[in-house]
Coordinates of C-alpha atoms in Angstrom, one line a residue:
M1 CA -0.1 0.0 0.0
K2 CA 2.8 2.4 0.7
L3 CA 4.5 1.7 -2.5
Y4 CA 1.2 2.6 -4.2
F5 CA 1.4 6.0 -2.4
Y6 CA 5.0 6.6 -3.2
F7 CA 4.3 5.9 -7.0
S8 CA 1.2 8.1 -7.1
A9 CA 3.2 10.8 -5.4
F10 CA 5.9 10.4 -8.1
L11 CA 3.2 10.7 -10.9
L12 CA 1.7 13.7 -9.1
I13 CA 5.1 15.6 -8.9
F14 CA 6.0 14.4 -12.6
Y15 CA 2.6 15.6 -14.0
S16 CA 2.9 18.9 -11.9
C17 CA 6.2 20.1 -13.3
D18 CA 5.6 21.0 -16.8
P19 CA 3.7 24.4 -17.1
G20 CA 2.6 23.3 -20.6
E21 CA 0.6 20.3 -19.3
V22 CA -1.9 22.5 -17.3
N23 CA -4.6 21.1 -19.5
S24 CA -3.9 17.4 -19.2
Y25 CA -7.2 16.6 -17.7
E26 CA -6.8 12.9 -18.6
R27 CA -4.2 12.7 -15.7
Y28 CA -6.2 13.1 -12.7
L29 CA -5.7 10.4 -10.3
N30 CA -9.1 10.4 -9.1
H31 CA -10.5 9.3 -12.5
N32 CA -9.4 5.8 -11.7
D33 CA -12.6 3.5 -10.9
T34 CA -10.9 2.1 -7.7
V35 CA -10.8 5.6 -5.9
K36 CA -13.7 6.0 -3.4
Y37 CA -15.8 8.9 -2.4
V38 CA -15.1 10.0 1.2
G39 CA -18.0 12.3 2.0
K40 CA -18.3 16.1 2.6
N41 CA -17.5 15.7 6.2
Q42 CA -14.1 14.5 5.4
C43 CA -13.5 17.6 3.1
K44 CA -14.8 19.6 6.2
L45 CA -11.7 18.8 8.2
C46 CA -9.3 20.9 5.9
H47 CA -12.0 23.3 4.3
M48 CA -14.1 24.4 6.9
E49 CA -14.8 27.9 5.7
I50 CA -15.9 26.6 2.1
Y51 CA -17.9 23.8 3.6
N52 CA -20.0 26.0 6.0
S53 CA -20.7 28.4 3.0
F54 CA -21.4 25.5 0.6
V55 CA -23.9 23.6 2.8
E56 CA -26.1 26.8 2.7
T57 CA -26.5 26.7 -1.0
G58 CA -29.3 24.9 -2.8
M59 CA -27.0 22.0 -3.8
G60 CA -25.5 21.7 -0.3
S61 CA -29.1 21.4 1.2
S62 CA -30.6 19.3 -1.7
I63 CA -31.8 16.5 0.4
S64 CA -32.0 16.2 4.2
S65 CA -33.7 14.3 7.0
S66 CA -37.2 15.0 7.8
I67 CA -36.8 17.0 11.0
R68 CA -38.3 20.3 11.7
S69 CA -35.2 22.4 11.3
N70 CA -35.0 21.3 7.8
S71 CA -38.4 21.8 6.7
N72 CA -39.8 25.2 5.3
M73 CA -43.4 24.3 6.4
S74 CA -45.1 25.7 9.3
D75 CA -45.9 23.8 12.3
T76 CA -49.5 23.4 11.1
P77 CA -49.1 22.8 7.3
N78 CA -51.9 23.2 5.0
L79 CA -54.2 20.3 4.0
I80 CA -54.3 19.5 0.3
Y81 CA -57.2 17.9 -1.8
D82 CA -56.9 16.0 -4.9
S83 CA -60.4 16.4 -6.3
I84 CA -59.9 13.8 -9.2
K85 CA -58.6 10.9 -6.8
D86 CA -61.0 12.3 -3.9
L87 CA -58.1 12.2 -1.5
F88 CA -56.9 14.5 1.1
Y89 CA -53.2 15.0 2.5
K90 CA -52.3 16.4 5.7
P91 CA -48.9 16.7 7.1
Y92 CA -48.3 16.6 11.0
W93 CA -45.6 16.4 13.4
L94 CA -45.1 13.7 15.9
N95 CA -42.3 15.1 18.2
D96 CA -39.5 16.0 15.5
S97 CA -40.9 13.5 13.1
L98 CA -42.7 14.4 10.1
W99 CA -45.9 12.3 8.7
I100 CA -48.3 12.5 5.8
K101 CA -51.8 11.2 6.4
E102 CA -53.9 10.3 3.3
F103 CA -57.5 10.1 3.9
R104 CA -60.9 10.1 2.2
L105 CA -64.3 11.5 3.5
L106 CA -67.7 10.2 2.6
N107 CA -70.6 12.2 4.2
N108 CA -68.2 13.6 6.7
D109 CA -67.2 10.1 7.7
T110 CA -63.5 8.9 7.2
V111 CA -63.6 5.8 5.0
H112 CA -60.0 5.5 4.3
T113 CA -56.8 6.4 6.2
L114 CA -53.1 5.7 5.4
N115 CA -50.2 7.3 7.6
K116 CA -46.7 7.3 6.1
K117 CA -43.6 8.5 7.9
V118 CA -41.5 11.1 5.8
N119 CA -37.9 10.0 5.9
Y120 CA -36.3 12.8 3.7
I121 CA -37.1 16.2 2.5
I122 CA -36.0 16.8 -1.1
G123 CA -35.4 20.3 -2.2
S124 CA -33.4 23.2 -0.4
G125 CA -36.6 25.1 0.2
H126 CA -35.3 27.9 -2.4
H127 CA -38.2 26.6 -4.5
T128 CA -39.9 23.5 -2.9
N129 CA -39.9 20.9 -0.3
S130 CA -40.9 17.5 -1.4
H131 CA -41.0 14.4 0.6
L132 CA -39.7 10.9 0.4
F133 CA -40.2 7.7 2.4
E134 CA -38.1 4.6 2.8
V135 CA -39.3 0.8 3.4
N136 CA -36.3 -1.7 3.8
G137 CA -34.2 0.9 1.6
Y138 CA -37.0 1.2 -1.0
V139 CA -37.4 5.0 -1.6
H140 CA -40.7 6.6 -3.1
Q141 CA -41.9 9.9 -3.4
M142 CA -44.9 11.1 -1.4
P143 CA -47.9 13.1 -2.9
Y144 CA -47.4 16.5 -1.0
T145 CA -45.0 19.4 -1.9
Y146 CA -44.6 22.6 -0.2
Y147 CA -43.9 25.4 -2.7
T148 CA -41.9 28.0 -0.9
Q149 CA -42.3 30.9 -3.2
D150 CA -45.9 31.1 -3.2
S151 CA -46.1 29.6 0.6
I152 CA -48.6 27.1 -0.8
S153 CA -49.0 23.3 -0.6
D154 CA -50.2 21.2 -3.4
L155 CA -49.4 17.9 -5.3
P156 CA -45.9 17.4 -6.5
P157 CA -44.8 18.0 -10.2
G158 CA -46.2 15.4 -12.3
F159 CA -49.0 14.1 -9.6
E160 CA -51.5 16.7 -11.0
N161 CA -54.5 16.3 -13.5
G162 CA -55.5 12.8 -12.4
N163 CA -51.8 11.4 -12.4
N164 CA -51.4 11.3 -8.7
S165 CA -49.5 8.0 -8.2
R166 CA -49.9 8.5 -4.3
F167 CA -47.0 6.4 -2.6
T168 CA -45.7 4.5 -5.7
R169 CA -43.2 6.8 -7.6
E170 CA -39.9 5.2 -7.4
I171 CA -36.8 7.5 -6.9
N172 CA -34.4 5.7 -8.9
M173 CA -30.8 6.4 -9.7
E174 CA -31.6 8.9 -12.4
C175 CA -33.5 10.9 -9.9
M176 CA -31.1 10.5 -7.0
T177 CA -27.9 11.2 -8.8
C178 CA -29.0 14.7 -9.8
H179 CA -30.5 15.7 -6.6
N180 CA -28.0 14.2 -4.1
A181 CA -24.5 13.0 -3.5
Y182 CA -24.0 9.6 -4.7
P183 CA -25.9 7.0 -2.6
E184 CA -25.1 3.3 -1.9
H185 CA -27.5 1.8 -4.3
V186 CA -28.2 -1.9 -4.2
S187 CA -27.3 -3.4 -7.4
G188 CA -30.3 -5.5 -9.1
S189 CA -32.9 -2.9 -7.9
N190 CA -34.4 0.3 -9.2
N191 CA -34.8 2.2 -6.0
K192 CA -33.4 0.2 -3.1
Y193 CA -30.4 1.9 -1.2
N194 CA -28.1 0.8 1.6
H195 CA -27.3 4.3 2.4
I196 CA -28.5 7.9 1.2
P197 CA -26.1 10.8 1.9
E198 CA -27.9 14.3 2.8
G199 CA -27.2 16.9 0.1
I200 CA -25.0 17.3 -2.9
D201 CA -21.4 17.2 -1.8
C202 CA -18.0 18.6 -2.7
E203 CA -17.2 15.5 -4.8
R204 CA -19.9 16.0 -7.2
C205 CA -17.8 18.6 -8.6
H206 CA -14.3 17.9 -7.5
G207 CA -14.4 14.0 -7.9
P208 CA -13.8 11.2 -5.6
G209 CA -11.7 12.4 -2.7
E210 CA -9.7 9.2 -1.4
V211 CA -6.5 9.6 -3.0
H212 CA -6.5 13.4 -2.1
V213 CA -7.2 12.8 1.4
K214 CA -4.4 10.2 1.6
Q215 CA -1.8 12.1 -0.1
K216 CA -2.5 15.1 2.3
L217 CA -2.2 12.7 5.3
L218 CA 1.2 11.6 4.0
G219 CA 2.3 15.2 3.8
E220 CA 2.4 15.4 -0.1
I221 CA 1.4 19.0 -0.5
I222 CA 1.4 20.7 -3.9
D223 CA 1.8 24.5 -4.5
T224 CA -1.3 25.1 -6.5
S225 CA -0.4 28.6 -7.3
K226 CA 2.0 27.1 -9.7
Y227 CA 1.1 23.7 -10.4
I228 CA -2.1 21.5 -10.7
D229 CA -2.8 18.9 -7.9
Y230 CA -3.9 15.9 -9.7
S231 CA -5.1 14.1 -6.7
I232 CA -8.4 16.1 -7.0
V233 CA -10.2 18.1 -9.7
N234 CA -10.1 21.7 -9.5
P235 CA -12.8 22.8 -12.0
S236 CA -11.3 26.0 -12.6
K237 CA -8.2 24.5 -14.0
L238 CA -10.2 22.5 -16.6
P239 CA -10.9 23.8 -20.3
L240 CA -14.0 25.5 -20.5
D241 CA -16.0 22.7 -22.0
L242 CA -15.1 20.2 -19.1
Q243 CA -16.0 23.0 -16.6
F244 CA -19.4 23.2 -18.4
D245 CA -19.8 19.6 -18.3
I246 CA -19.6 19.5 -14.5
C247 CA -22.7 21.9 -14.4
Q248 CA -24.7 20.4 -17.3
R249 CA -24.5 16.9 -15.5
C250 CA -27.4 18.1 -13.5
H251 CA -28.5 21.4 -14.8
L252 CA -29.5 19.8 -18.0
Q253 CA -32.7 18.1 -17.3
G254 CA -34.4 16.1 -20.3
T255 CA -34.3 12.5 -21.5
A256 CA -31.0 11.1 -20.4
I257 CA -29.6 8.2 -22.4
L258 CA -26.7 6.4 -20.9
H259 CA -24.1 4.8 -23.3
Q260 CA -23.8 1.1 -23.4
G261 CA -22.5 -0.4 -20.0
K262 CA -22.5 3.2 -18.2
S263 CA -24.3 4.1 -15.2
F264 CA -25.5 7.4 -13.6
T265 CA -22.5 7.2 -11.2
D266 CA -19.9 6.9 -14.0
F267 CA -19.4 10.7 -14.7
K268 CA -16.3 12.1 -12.9
P269 CA -15.4 15.9 -13.1
G270 CA -12.8 16.5 -15.8
E271 CA -14.5 14.0 -18.0
H272 CA -16.4 14.6 -21.0
L273 CA -20.1 14.0 -20.4
E274 CA -21.0 12.8 -23.9
E275 CA -18.7 9.8 -23.1
I276 CA -21.2 8.7 -20.5
M277 CA -24.7 10.0 -21.5
D278 CA -26.7 12.0 -24.1
V279 CA -29.4 14.5 -22.9
Y280 CA -32.3 15.2 -25.1
L281 CA -34.9 17.9 -25.2
P282 CA -37.9 18.2 -27.6
R283 CA -37.8 21.0 -30.1
F284 CA -40.8 22.7 -31.4
E285 CA -41.5 25.6 -33.8
N286 CA -42.3 29.0 -32.3
D287 CA -41.6 27.7 -28.8
N288 CA -39.9 29.7 -26.1
S289 CA -41.0 28.0 -22.9
F290 CA -38.6 25.8 -21.0
I291 CA -38.5 23.4 -18.1
M292 CA -37.2 23.9 -14.5
A293 CA -33.5 22.5 -14.8
S294 CA -32.9 23.6 -18.3
H295 CA -30.4 26.3 -17.3
V296 CA -27.7 24.8 -19.6
D297 CA -29.9 24.5 -22.7
R298 CA -31.2 28.2 -22.2
L299 CA -27.7 29.6 -21.7
K300 CA -26.4 27.8 -24.9
Q301 CA -29.1 29.9 -26.8
S302 CA -27.6 33.1 -25.5
A303 CA -25.4 35.4 -27.5
C304 CA -23.5 36.0 -24.3
F305 CA -22.4 32.5 -24.1
N306 CA -21.8 32.1 -27.8
N307 CA -19.6 35.2 -28.2
S308 CA -17.7 34.7 -25.2
E309 CA -15.8 32.4 -23.0
M310 CA -18.3 32.3 -20.2
T311 CA -19.5 29.2 -18.3
C312 CA -21.9 28.9 -15.3
V313 CA -19.2 30.0 -12.8
S314 CA -18.6 33.2 -14.7
C315 CA -21.6 34.4 -12.8
H316 CA -22.3 31.7 -9.9
N317 CA -19.9 30.9 -7.1
P318 CA -20.9 27.3 -6.4
H319 CA -19.7 27.5 -2.8
K320 CA -22.0 30.5 -2.0
S321 CA -25.9 30.7 -2.0
V322 CA -27.2 33.1 -4.5
Q323 CA -29.6 34.1 -1.5
L324 CA -26.7 35.4 0.5
V325 CA -24.6 37.4 -2.2
E326 CA -24.1 41.0 -1.9
K327 CA -26.4 43.7 -3.6
N328 CA -25.4 44.3 -7.3
Y329 CA -23.5 41.0 -7.3
F330 CA -24.9 39.8 -10.7
D331 CA -25.0 43.4 -12.1
K332 CA -21.2 43.5 -11.7
K333 CA -20.8 40.2 -13.3
C334 CA -22.7 41.7 -16.3
M335 CA -20.5 44.8 -16.3
D336 CA -17.3 42.5 -16.5
C337 CA -18.4 42.4 -20.2
H338 CA -20.8 45.2 -20.8
N339 CA -19.2 48.4 -19.7
V340 CA -22.4 50.4 -20.4
C341 CA -22.3 52.6 -17.4
S342 CA -19.5 54.6 -16.0
D343 CA -21.4 54.8 -12.7
E344 CA -21.6 51.3 -11.4
E345 CA -23.8 52.5 -8.5
N346 CA -26.7 53.2 -10.7
I347 CA -26.7 49.7 -12.2
S348 CA -29.5 47.7 -10.8
D349 CA -30.9 44.5 -11.5
C350 CA -30.0 43.8 -15.2
F351 CA -31.3 40.4 -15.0
V352 CA -35.0 41.6 -14.4
C353 CA -35.2 42.5 -18.1
H354 CA -32.5 40.3 -19.6
M355 CA -33.1 37.1 -17.6
P356 CA -36.7 37.7 -16.5
K357 CA -38.2 35.1 -14.0
T358 CA -40.8 33.2 -15.3
S359 CA -42.7 29.9 -14.9
S360 CA -41.2 26.7 -16.1
I361 CA -43.7 24.2 -18.1
D362 CA -43.1 21.5 -15.6
I363 CA -43.1 22.8 -12.0
P364 CA -46.2 24.8 -10.8
H365 CA -46.0 27.6 -8.2
V366 CA -42.4 28.2 -9.1
S367 CA -40.6 31.1 -11.2
I368 CA -37.1 31.0 -12.1
S369 CA -34.6 33.3 -14.0
D370 CA -34.7 32.4 -17.6
H371 CA -31.1 31.7 -18.4
K372 CA -31.4 32.5 -22.1
I373 CA -30.0 36.1 -21.9
S374 CA -31.5 38.3 -24.3
I375 CA -32.5 41.7 -25.1
P376 CA -36.3 42.3 -24.2
K377 CA -38.7 42.5 -27.1
V378 CA -42.4 42.2 -27.5
I379 CA -43.2 38.7 -28.4
S380 CA -46.4 38.3 -30.6
K381 CA -49.0 35.6 -29.7
L382 CA -47.9 32.4 -30.9
N383 CA -49.9 29.7 -32.4
S384 CA -51.1 27.5 -29.2
E385 CA -50.6 24.3 -31.4
K386 CA -46.8 23.6 -31.5
K387 CA -45.2 21.8 -34.2
F388 CA -42.7 19.1 -33.2
I389 CA -39.4 19.2 -34.9
G390 CA -37.5 16.5 -32.9
L391 CA -35.4 15.4 -30.1
V392 CA -32.1 17.1 -29.9
S393 CA -29.1 16.3 -27.8
I394 CA -28.1 19.3 -26.0
N395 CA -24.6 17.9 -24.7
N396 CA -23.5 15.9 -27.8
N397 CA -23.5 17.4 -31.3
N398 CA -23.1 14.0 -32.8
P399 CA -25.0 11.5 -31.0
S400 CA -25.1 7.9 -32.4
N401 CA -28.2 6.5 -34.1
I402 CA -28.8 4.1 -31.2
S403 CA -28.7 7.0 -28.9
K404 CA -31.2 8.7 -30.7
A405 CA -33.4 5.6 -31.1
M406 CA -33.2 5.0 -27.2
A407 CA -34.2 8.6 -26.8
Y408 CA -37.4 8.5 -28.9
L409 CA -38.4 5.2 -27.1
K410 CA -37.9 6.8 -23.6
R411 CA -39.6 9.8 -24.7
Y412 CA -42.7 7.7 -25.6
E413 CA -42.7 5.6 -22.5
S414 CA -42.0 8.2 -20.0
F415 CA -43.6 11.4 -21.3
E416 CA -45.9 11.0 -24.2
K417 CA -47.3 8.3 -26.1
N418 CA -47.1 9.7 -29.4
S419 CA -46.7 7.4 -32.4
I420 CA -44.2 9.7 -34.2
Y421 CA -41.7 8.8 -31.3
L422 CA -41.8 5.0 -32.2
D423 CA -41.5 5.7 -35.8
S424 CA -38.4 7.9 -35.3
A425 CA -37.1 5.3 -32.9
Y426 CA -37.4 2.5 -35.6
F427 CA -35.7 4.8 -38.2
Y428 CA -32.8 5.1 -36.1
L429 CA -32.8 1.4 -34.8
D430 CA -32.8 0.2 -38.6
Q431 CA -29.5 2.2 -38.8
S432 CA -27.8 0.8 -35.7
P433 CA -25.7 -2.3 -35.1
V434 CA -27.6 -5.2 -33.5
T435 CA -24.7 -5.3 -30.9
L436 CA -26.0 -2.0 -29.7
S437 CA -29.7 -2.2 -30.2
F438 CA -30.7 -5.6 -28.9
P439 CA -32.7 -4.2 -25.7
S440 CA -34.0 -1.2 -27.7
Y441 CA -35.7 -3.7 -30.3
I442 CA -37.2 -5.5 -27.4
Q443 CA -38.4 -2.1 -26.0
F444 CA -39.8 -1.1 -29.3
Y445 CA -41.9 -4.2 -30.0
Y446 CA -43.0 -4.2 -26.4
L447 CA -44.4 -0.5 -26.5
K448 CA -45.8 -1.2 -29.9
E449 CA -47.7 -4.1 -28.2
D450 CA -46.4 -6.3 -31.2
Y451 CA -45.7 -9.2 -28.9
Y452 CA -45.4 -11.7 -31.9
S453 CA -42.6 -9.7 -33.5
L454 CA -40.9 -9.4 -30.1
I455 CA -40.7 -13.2 -29.5
N456 CA -39.6 -13.5 -33.1
F457 CA -36.7 -11.1 -32.5
Y458 CA -35.7 -12.6 -29.2
L459 CA -35.7 -16.2 -30.9
S460 CA -33.6 -14.9 -33.8
S461 CA -31.2 -13.0 -31.9
D462 CA -27.8 -14.2 -30.3
T463 CA -28.4 -13.8 -26.5
S464 CA -24.5 -13.8 -26.0
L465 CA -24.9 -10.1 -26.8
F466 CA -26.3 -9.7 -23.1
V467 CA -22.6 -9.6 -22.1
N468 CA -22.4 -5.9 -23.3
Y469 CA -25.2 -4.6 -21.0
T470 CA -25.8 -4.2 -17.3
N471 CA -27.9 -6.7 -15.3
E472 CA -30.6 -4.3 -14.9
V473 CA -30.9 -3.7 -18.7
I474 CA -30.9 -7.5 -19.3
A475 CA -33.5 -8.0 -16.7
L476 CA -35.9 -5.4 -18.1
S477 CA -35.4 -7.0 -21.6
L478 CA -36.0 -10.7 -20.2
S479 CA -39.2 -9.5 -18.4
R480 CA -40.6 -7.8 -21.4
T481 CA -40.0 -11.0 -23.5
A482 CA -41.7 -13.0 -20.7
D483 CA -44.8 -10.7 -20.8
A484 CA -44.8 -11.2 -24.8
Y485 CA -44.8 -15.0 -24.0
L486 CA -47.7 -14.7 -21.8
K487 CA -49.8 -12.8 -24.0
N488 CA -49.4 -15.7 -26.5
G489 CA -50.2 -18.3 -23.8
M490 CA -46.6 -19.6 -23.6
I491 CA -46.5 -20.3 -20.0
D492 CA -43.4 -22.2 -19.5
N493 CA -41.4 -19.7 -21.7
A494 CA -42.6 -16.8 -19.5
K495 CA -41.7 -18.5 -16.2
Y496 CA -38.2 -19.3 -17.4
L497 CA -37.5 -15.8 -18.5
F498 CA -39.1 -14.2 -15.4
N499 CA -36.8 -16.4 -13.2
E500 CA -33.8 -15.3 -15.4
A501 CA -34.8 -11.7 -15.1
I502 CA -35.1 -12.2 -11.2
L503 CA -31.6 -13.8 -11.2
R504 CA -30.1 -10.5 -12.7
A505 CA -32.3 -7.9 -10.8
P506 CA -33.3 -9.9 -7.3
F507 CA -34.5 -6.7 -5.9
I508 CA -36.9 -5.5 -8.3
I509 CA -40.3 -6.4 -7.0
D510 CA -42.3 -6.2 -10.2
Y511 CA -40.5 -9.1 -11.8
K512 CA -41.4 -11.3 -8.7
L513 CA -45.0 -10.2 -8.8
K514 CA -45.3 -11.1 -12.4
L515 CA -43.9 -14.5 -11.6
V516 CA -46.1 -15.1 -8.6
S517 CA -49.1 -14.6 -11.0
V518 CA -47.9 -17.2 -13.2
L519 CA -47.2 -19.7 -10.5
I520 CA -50.6 -19.3 -9.0
N521 CA -52.3 -19.6 -12.5
S522 CA -50.1 -22.8 -13.0
N523 CA -51.4 -24.2 -9.8
E524 CA -47.7 -24.1 -8.3
Y525 CA -49.0 -22.8 -5.0
S526 CA -45.9 -23.8 -2.9
N527 CA -43.6 -22.0 -5.0
A528 CA -46.0 -19.1 -5.1
F529 CA -46.1 -18.9 -1.3
T530 CA -42.3 -19.1 -1.1
L531 CA -42.0 -16.2 -3.6
L532 CA -44.7 -14.1 -1.8
N533 CA -42.9 -14.5 1.7
D534 CA -39.9 -13.3 0.1
L535 CA -41.6 -10.2 -1.4
K536 CA -43.3 -9.6 1.8
S537 CA -39.8 -9.2 3.5
L538 CA -38.3 -7.1 0.8
N539 CA -41.4 -4.7 1.2
P540 CA -44.2 -5.5 3.3
K541 CA -46.2 -2.3 2.2
R542 CA -46.8 -3.3 -1.3
K543 CA -50.6 -3.7 -2.1
E544 CA -49.8 -6.4 -4.9
V545 CA -48.3 -8.8 -2.3
Y546 CA -51.6 -9.0 -0.4
L547 CA -53.4 -9.0 -3.5
N548 CA -51.7 -12.1 -4.8
F549 CA -51.8 -13.7 -1.2
G550 CA -55.7 -13.3 -1.5
F551 CA -55.9 -14.8 -5.0
L552 CA -53.7 -17.6 -3.8
Y553 CA -56.0 -18.4 -0.8
I554 CA -59.1 -18.2 -3.2
N555 CA -57.5 -20.9 -5.1
L556 CA -56.9 -22.9 -1.9
K557 CA -60.4 -22.3 -0.9
E558 CA -59.3 -20.6 2.4
Y559 CA -61.8 -17.8 2.0
D560 CA -61.3 -16.2 5.3
K561 CA -57.5 -15.8 4.7
A562 CA -58.2 -14.6 1.2
K563 CA -60.6 -11.9 2.4
Q564 CA -58.0 -10.6 5.1
N565 CA -55.3 -10.3 2.6
L566 CA -57.5 -8.5 0.0
M567 CA -58.9 -6.0 2.6
L568 CA -55.3 -5.4 3.6
S569 CA -54.4 -4.6 0.0
L570 CA -57.3 -1.9 0.0
K571 CA -55.9 -0.6 3.2
F572 CA -52.8 0.6 0.9
D573 CA -55.1 1.6 -1.9
P574 CA -58.8 2.2 -1.5
D575 CA -59.4 2.3 -5.2
Y576 CA -57.6 -1.0 -6.1
I577 CA -59.7 -2.4 -8.8
L578 CA -57.9 -5.9 -8.8
A579 CA -58.7 -6.4 -5.1
Y580 CA -62.4 -5.5 -5.6
E581 CA -62.5 -7.9 -8.3
N582 CA -61.0 -10.7 -6.4
L583 CA -63.3 -9.9 -3.6
A584 CA -66.3 -10.2 -5.9
L585 CA -65.0 -13.5 -7.1
L586 CA -64.6 -14.6 -3.5
E587 CA -68.3 -13.8 -2.7
I588 CA -69.4 -15.6 -5.9
K589 CA -67.6 -18.5 -4.7
N590 CA -69.4 -18.2 -1.3
N591 CA -72.7 -17.9 -3.4
N592 CA -73.1 -14.1 -1.9
I593 CA -74.3 -12.5 -4.8
K594 CA -75.4 -9.1 -2.9
N595 CA -72.0 -8.7 -1.7
A596 CA -70.4 -9.6 -4.9
N597 CA -72.5 -6.8 -6.5
D598 CA -71.5 -4.4 -4.2
Y599 CA -68.0 -4.9 -4.9
L600 CA -68.5 -4.9 -8.7
F601 CA -70.6 -1.5 -8.4
K602 CA -67.7 -0.1 -6.4
I603 CA -65.4 -0.9 -9.4
L604 CA -68.0 1.0 -11.5
E605 CA -67.8 4.0 -9.2
I606 CA -63.9 4.0 -9.8
A607 CA -64.0 3.2 -13.5
P608 CA -67.6 3.5 -14.9
N609 CA -66.7 1.7 -18.3
H610 CA -65.1 -1.2 -16.7
K611 CA -66.0 -4.0 -19.1
N612 CA -65.2 -7.0 -16.7
S613 CA -67.4 -5.7 -14.1
L614 CA -70.3 -4.8 -16.4
A615 CA -70.3 -8.3 -17.9
L616 CA -70.1 -10.0 -14.7
I617 CA -72.9 -7.9 -13.1
K618 CA -75.1 -9.1 -16.2
K619 CA -73.9 -12.6 -15.8
I620 CA -74.7 -13.2 -12.0
N621 CA -77.9 -11.2 -12.0

């Protein structure tokens, strides 16, 4: 071990001695994959003043534990009501713990109640406080956000207009790694974590700190006024494009497409972001709207950016909160380039006109400075019907065809089910090598619901290509192919592929739930019990677990246990149609037609055009 440090010290001195090598960003020692992250508390030991300033920034307080001192809500926060789902949400404090209560009223009587403890507050409070909860490491978002600018409580972004997913939205690594320091993610899962840090930390901009800390403890000190310390990245020493990549890793929200074999934790400061991922945004004719975290995209459209060497840090000090800078701080930044007034004391709020605060199209109750720096002009009323031009990669001027295909597929699946996205995806898939496009073809046929073609593609493909992909990508492709087999009545093939998916991603609950359903329908009750008990130990709060227990007990004619589990699933979701269907089935088997009718009519209250319920009501009556 000591030999390693002596050698690294030699490299450090060697690289630092040639002034002509100041832009040799490839030589940073902390780019090596073996170098570990040490956490901001380790940085604090030597950089206390910067640390104390940084934790006051939006980045430094991006996620925190849910105690009173970290919340911007009052001690008596507001009730919110989702009129479409007919559900109320009320936060409340128990000592220093925050809880959110979901409930429903019928004729002033409470007919549903569910209480969830908040584990994390996400958002610094400069704009919002949203809330996360954790069960055995599985992290989900809660349906309650406090919008600090307007001092108003409302549903979170994306939960509005009938899209309230309640407590089921998974916080996966794509979400977590832009809103936080890198967590300890459990391999083979979407949203399970062994440890979640609190707040974006120093290493997100400077890279992993293990080598730097160990070298300083060994007394290896570099005169950074003359040389670059290659044990840690100082962004100011990087070429401008690499400085910019550090910021646009998170301040460029869009459809992020990882390159083959890459993960959301692979990017390190001082590397090219386009080597890890491409980030796409849709372009429309005559459209000047933008989304919340589109600072980079908007800035790149500015004449100030395109006619200078400015980067984000030309105006922003990442170590200091924008809310704590002195008066005229940003005006003076403008005057560094635009000497339009000899009396700087009279300069006031350039950004009010040139970077006006406005609403983004994705976050309600929030206004932010538009980073498209421009000369104010009267904008004529635009046609409300925007014409889609295409998806554009903002951080990569020459993305590959497979990257473009994946972007259109993800856009269709995650944002808007417009057939033009699938057509565009196929166009680029057809121009991509099969070694890169295997999972994307599976996804394409799956989203088109062309299960016959999906199966044919899978059977005609070389599955040895799987070695090029992560286990999570492989598992998703296998699960989708298993679904296609099920649609075509090929049960044994589906069972085999669901098992293969589970081997590669043992902590993704959905794959196990699908296999449980197949096992029950195949009368493999013992195997179904074993898998359901495993699921219950992984996450005892999933409604689907108790639904499947109920269905299993119906098949075993243990009707009391069946009803107990089905009612428990309704405790987690009072509008769970599958639970009501099984309760109706249970009552029919008990020859209790009145109760069966009650459950079927309950389904029709939730979904008035539910065909199965309408047909069954007609049949049993």
